Amino acid sequence: MRLQPEMKRYTRRLLVTMTLYAIALIGANMWFRHAPPSGPLAYLVAILPALPIMGVFVVIGRLLVEMRDEYVRMLLVRQSLIATGFALSVSTAWGFLEGFGLVEHTQGYWTTVLWFGGLGLGGCFNALTEWRTRA
């Protein structure tokens, strides 16, 4: 099966942003471990790994805009909505548990990890619905 041009662009963009993420994450960790920066530079270095992740959201948004097949676009939108609902629900529940002193504090970036996990759940939901409609 041949990839549509917009999927090829998405894959290429995602590869670039994830490569930049790996470089920024490893670089920031090494920098803080061996010669920790201070002042405003420390904030800049600490935020560097977040920038490519922000880029991933832009890449996904561009795919949704460029997608020519409206049915596939709807599946991607539904998958993203499931991911968003999942990540926000778990983060909200955790926040209340944390607020009442029942669980330890967790780093905020885990919400993004939950969102990407939610994309997987959304993909499974889409596959299940596709399977049910064909049966």
C-alpha positions as semicolon CSV with decimal commas, in nm:
position;residue;x (nm);y (nm);z (nm)
1;M;0,000;0,000;0,000
2;R;0,142;0,337;-0,102
3;L;0,154;0,620;0,148
4;Q;-0,037;0,934;0,061
5;P;0,186;1,243;0,010
6;E;0,055;1,405;0,329
7;M;0,145;1,091;0,529
8;K;0,496;1,096;0,380
9;R;0,536;1,461;0,486
10;Y;0,397;1,377;0,832
11;T;0,640;1,088;0,874
12;R;0,936;1,300;0,764
13;R;0,837;1,589;0,994
14;L;0,782;1,352;1,286
15;L;1,121;1,190;1,230
16;V;1,291;1,531;1,232
17;T;1,114;1,652;1,548
18;M;1,176;1,328;1,737
19;T;1,544;1,333;1,636
20;L;1,568;1,691;1,766
21;Y;1,394;1,577;2,085
22;A;1,645;1,298;2,143
23;I;1,938;1,535;2,083
24;A;1,791;1,805;2,310
25;L;1,703;1,560;2,589
26;I;2,042;1,389;2,590
27;G;2,222;1,721;2,558
28;A;2,029;1,890;2,839
29;N;2,074;1,592;3,070
30;M;2,448;1,576;3,002
31;W;2,486;1,952;3,044
32;F;2,305;1,953;3,380
33;R;2,496;1,645;3,496
34;H;2,848;1,761;3,405
35;A;2,846;2,144;3,412
36;P;2,507;2,268;3,533
37;P;2,416;2,603;3,382
38;S;2,280;2,876;3,606
39;G;2,052;3,175;3,578
40;P;1,841;3,227;3,267
41;L;2,058;2,982;3,069
42;A;1,951;2,700;3,302
43;Y;1,586;2,772;3,221
44;L;1,657;2,780;2,850
45;V;1,848;2,450;2,858
46;A;1,578;2,285;3,073
47;I;1,307;2,387;2,824
48;L;1,499;2,275;2,514
49;P;1,363;1,914;2,517
50;A;1,007;2,048;2,538
51;L;1,036;2,247;2,215
52;P;1,049;1,947;1,977
53;I;0,756;1,790;2,165
54;M;0,563;2,110;2,101
55;G;0,668;2,065;1,740
56;V;0,509;1,718;1,737
57;F;0,173;1,878;1,815
58;V;0,226;2,119;1,526
59;V;0,316;1,824;1,299
60;I;-0,005;1,642;1,397
61;G;-0,207;1,960;1,341
62;R;-0,054;2,006;0,997
63;L;-0,144;1,647;0,910
64;L;-0,506;1,714;1,005
65;V;-0,511;2,027;0,788
66;E;-0,338;1,862;0,491
67;M;-0,533;1,532;0,503
68;R;-0,738;1,506;0,185
69;D;-0,944;1,202;0,283
70;E;-1,216;1,337;0,509
71;Y;-1,296;1,000;0,661
72;V;-0,934;0,940;0,762
73;R;-0,923;1,297;0,895
74;M;-1,230;1,223;1,109
75;L;-1,059;0,911;1,246
76;L;-0,749;1,116;1,335
77;V;-0,961;1,384;1,501
78;R;-1,149;1,121;1,703
79;Q;-0,818;0,959;1,800
80;S;-0,684;1,298;1,914
81;L;-1,001;1,373;2,111
82;I;-0,977;1,037;2,289
83;A;-0,611;1,111;2,368
84;T;-0,697;1,455;2,502
85;G;-0,987;1,327;2,714
86;F;-0,774;1,045;2,852
87;A;-0,476;1,266;2,940
88;L;-0,687;1,540;3,097
89;S;-0,900;1,292;3,293
90;V;-0,604;1,105;3,441
91;S;-0,418;1,431;3,514
92;T;-0,724;1,582;3,683
93;A;-0,786;1,272;3,895
94;W;-0,417;1,261;3,991
95;G;-0,430;1,630;4,079
96;F;-0,715;1,572;4,322
97;L;-0,540;1,270;4,475
98;E;-0,227;1,480;4,512
99;G;-0,425;1,771;4,654
100;F;-0,562;1,549;4,928
101;G;-0,215;1,413;5,005
102;L;-0,292;1,058;4,887
103;V;-0,022;1,035;4,618
104;E;0,316;1,192;4,554
105;H;0,371;1,484;4,321
106;T;0,438;1,385;3,959
107;Q;0,622;1,589;3,697
108;G;0,390;1,776;3,463
109;Y;0,542;1,633;3,146
110;W;0,376;1,300;3,225
111;T;0,053;1,452;3,092
112;T;0,213;1,454;2,748
113;V;0,314;1,090;2,792
114;L;-0,049;1,013;2,884
115;W;-0,165;1,199;2,573
116;F;0,057;0,992;2,347
117;G;-0,065;0,678;2,524
118;G;-0,418;0,804;2,465
119;L;-0,340;0,826;2,093
120;G;-0,275;0,452;2,111
121;L;-0,607;0,398;2,288
122;G;-0,779;0,613;2,026
123;G;-0,617;0,409;1,749
124;C;-0,740;0,089;1,914
125;F;-1,090;0,238;1,943
126;N;-1,083;0,334;1,574
127;A;-0,967;-0,016;1,476
128;L;-1,238;-0,176;1,689
129;T;-1,509;0,041;1,535
130;E;-1,378;-0,031;1,187
131;W;-1,380;-0,402;1,261
132;R;-1,736;-0,387;1,401
133;T;-1,871;-0,197;1,098
134;R;-1,717;-0,449;0,857
135;A;-1,847;-0,753;1,047
